[in-house]
């Protein structure tokens, strides 16, 4: 199963498709060893690129071309994750909702809504979608063991 349904005590039931997150600007390079640290924002890097283009003109110096090649390489070989919080916010949990339950092949894993918003979804490893244990691996801030084989998310 490559999509995950999100339902329960929410205003909008949502279907999450990790296959399209590679195009999402909210994704970031994921390093399992650094799970507890907040990722750098790519918009700062993009702002620097725009300033550089204004300063150097519309010509493409060799460094800009190699930087674009590096970004493409990073996309093809990178391991990416995305925070769960924007998806949780889009579903609009009802005021009575308190808990988020991740159903997986291994059982159920419960988090408070506040904790759930801080979870990371790893969806791509070495440039490839997660097949084994996928479609996502859910990491908490402690980063110890991910929740794998997630089939459904229920808000109660």
Short mmCIF file of C-alpha atoms in Angstrom, two decimals:
data_model
loop_
_atom_site.label_atom_id
_atom_site.label_comp_id
_atom_site.label_asym_id
_atom_site.label_seq_id
_atom_site.Cartn_x
_atom_site.Cartn_y
_atom_site.Cartn_z
CA UNK A 1 0.00 0.00 0.00
CA UNK A 2 1.54 3.30 -1.04
CA UNK A 3 -1.04 5.71 0.43
CA UNK A 4 -2.07 6.22 4.04
CA UNK A 5 -5.53 7.30 5.12
CA UNK A 6 -5.98 9.74 7.96
CA UNK A 7 -9.39 9.71 9.60
CA UNK A 8 -11.25 9.90 12.88
CA UNK A 9 -12.09 12.92 15.01
CA UNK A 10 -11.06 15.41 12.31
CA UNK A 11 -12.93 17.83 10.08
CA UNK A 12 -11.36 16.55 6.84
CA UNK A 13 -10.37 12.94 6.13
CA UNK A 14 -7.08 13.01 4.23
CA UNK A 15 -5.20 10.51 2.09
CA UNK A 16 -1.42 10.90 2.33
CA UNK A 17 0.62 9.92 -0.72
CA UNK A 18 4.34 9.86 0.14
CA UNK A 19 5.21 9.38 -3.53
CA UNK A 20 4.52 13.04 -4.29
CA UNK A 21 6.36 14.50 -1.29
CA UNK A 22 9.63 14.54 -3.23
CA UNK A 23 8.18 17.62 -4.99
CA UNK A 24 7.07 19.26 -1.72
CA UNK A 25 9.08 22.30 -0.62
CA UNK A 26 8.65 21.30 3.04
CA UNK A 27 10.83 18.20 2.66
CA UNK A 28 14.38 18.22 3.97
CA UNK A 29 17.46 16.01 3.85
CA UNK A 30 17.13 13.46 6.60
CA UNK A 31 19.99 12.18 8.71
CA UNK A 32 18.87 9.59 11.24
CA UNK A 33 21.74 10.54 13.55
CA UNK A 34 20.50 14.13 13.73
CA UNK A 35 16.78 13.48 14.29
CA UNK A 36 16.67 15.69 17.37
CA UNK A 37 17.97 18.74 15.50
CA UNK A 38 15.72 21.05 13.46
CA UNK A 39 16.57 20.99 9.72
CA UNK A 40 17.95 24.05 7.95
CA UNK A 41 15.47 25.99 5.89
CA UNK A 42 16.10 25.76 2.14
CA UNK A 43 14.47 29.16 1.55
CA UNK A 44 17.56 30.86 3.01
CA UNK A 45 19.69 29.10 0.42
CA UNK A 46 17.29 30.06 -2.37
CA UNK A 47 17.38 33.71 -1.24
CA UNK A 48 21.17 33.66 -1.44
CA UNK A 49 20.95 32.21 -4.97
CA UNK A 50 18.55 34.97 -6.04
CA UNK A 51 20.85 37.64 -4.60
CA UNK A 52 23.76 36.08 -6.41
CA UNK A 53 21.89 36.10 -9.73
CA UNK A 54 21.01 39.77 -9.26
CA UNK A 55 24.58 40.65 -8.31
CA UNK A 56 26.26 38.61 -11.08
CA UNK A 57 23.65 39.21 -13.74
CA UNK A 58 21.75 36.73 -15.83
CA UNK A 59 24.89 34.94 -16.99
CA UNK A 60 25.50 31.49 -15.64
CA UNK A 61 29.00 31.27 -14.24
CA UNK A 62 30.41 27.75 -13.95
CA UNK A 63 29.75 27.69 -10.22
CA UNK A 64 25.99 28.17 -10.66
CA UNK A 65 25.84 25.34 -13.18
CA UNK A 66 27.74 22.99 -10.88
CA UNK A 67 25.52 24.00 -7.95
CA UNK A 68 22.41 23.09 -9.96
CA UNK A 69 24.02 19.77 -10.88
CA UNK A 70 24.77 19.18 -7.18
CA UNK A 71 21.13 19.91 -6.25
CA UNK A 72 19.96 17.43 -8.90
CA UNK A 73 22.42 14.84 -7.57
CA UNK A 74 21.16 15.45 -4.03
CA UNK A 75 17.57 14.85 -5.20
CA UNK A 76 18.53 11.59 -6.92
CA UNK A 77 20.57 10.19 -4.03
CA UNK A 78 19.21 11.90 -0.91
CA UNK A 79 17.23 10.57 2.03
CA UNK A 80 14.28 12.85 2.73
CA UNK A 81 11.74 13.43 5.47
CA UNK A 82 8.85 15.78 6.15
CA UNK A 83 7.13 16.88 9.35
CA UNK A 84 3.66 15.48 10.11
CA UNK A 85 2.41 18.78 11.57
CA UNK A 86 1.20 20.45 8.33
CA UNK A 87 -0.85 17.38 7.42
CA UNK A 88 -2.31 17.21 10.92
CA UNK A 89 -3.22 20.91 10.73
CA UNK A 90 -4.85 20.48 7.29
CA UNK A 91 -7.06 17.69 8.66
CA UNK A 92 -8.26 20.13 11.35
CA UNK A 93 -8.67 17.93 14.44
CA UNK A 94 -11.90 18.64 16.31
CA UNK A 95 -11.56 20.42 19.68
CA UNK A 96 -12.31 17.14 21.49
CA UNK A 97 -9.47 15.27 19.72
CA UNK A 98 -6.56 14.37 21.99
CA UNK A 99 -4.70 11.39 20.54
CA UNK A 100 -3.14 10.32 17.25
CA UNK A 101 -2.86 6.56 16.66
CA UNK A 102 -0.61 5.09 13.97
CA UNK A 103 -1.83 1.65 12.89
CA UNK A 104 0.90 -0.58 11.54
CA UNK A 105 1.47 -4.25 10.86
CA UNK A 106 3.22 -4.41 14.25
CA UNK A 107 0.33 -2.87 16.21
CA UNK A 108 -0.88 0.54 17.31
CA UNK A 109 1.31 3.44 18.41
CA UNK A 110 -0.32 6.36 20.26
CA UNK A 111 0.85 9.96 20.63
CA UNK A 112 -0.77 13.09 21.97
CA UNK A 113 -1.65 15.58 19.22
CA UNK A 114 1.16 17.84 20.42
CA UNK A 115 3.71 14.99 20.19
CA UNK A 116 2.30 13.87 16.83
CA UNK A 117 2.91 17.29 15.32
CA UNK A 118 6.64 16.90 16.02
CA UNK A 119 6.93 13.50 14.31
CA UNK A 120 8.99 13.07 11.16
CA UNK A 121 7.95 10.98 8.18
CA UNK A 122 10.94 9.56 6.30
CA UNK A 123 9.65 8.69 2.83
CA UNK A 124 12.72 8.37 0.62
CA UNK A 125 16.05 6.63 1.17
CA UNK A 126 18.99 7.03 -1.20
CA UNK A 127 16.72 8.61 -3.80
CA UNK A 128 14.22 5.73 -3.79
CA UNK A 129 10.77 5.45 -2.18
CA UNK A 130 10.67 3.26 0.92
CA UNK A 131 9.46 -0.19 -0.13
CA UNK A 132 10.62 -2.32 2.80
CA UNK A 133 8.74 -1.22 5.90
CA UNK A 134 7.18 1.65 3.96
CA UNK A 135 5.66 3.74 2.56
CA UNK A 136 6.89 5.86 5.50
CA UNK A 137 9.00 5.45 8.60
CA UNK A 138 7.73 7.55 11.49
CA UNK A 139 10.43 8.99 13.76
CA UNK A 140 9.85 10.67 17.10
CA UNK A 141 12.23 13.27 18.53
CA UNK A 142 14.23 10.62 20.40
CA UNK A 143 14.91 8.91 17.06
CA UNK A 144 15.36 5.50 18.63
CA UNK A 145 13.21 3.12 16.59
CA UNK A 146 10.96 4.20 13.73
CA UNK A 147 7.41 3.01 13.34
CA UNK A 148 7.31 1.10 10.05
CA UNK A 149 4.61 -0.47 7.88
CA UNK A 150 2.11 2.29 8.73
CA UNK A 151 -1.28 1.55 7.17
CA UNK A 152 -3.55 4.16 8.73
CA UNK A 153 -3.61 7.20 11.01
CA UNK A 154 -6.61 7.68 13.32
CA UNK A 155 -7.28 10.77 15.41
CA UNK A 156 -9.43 10.22 18.51
#
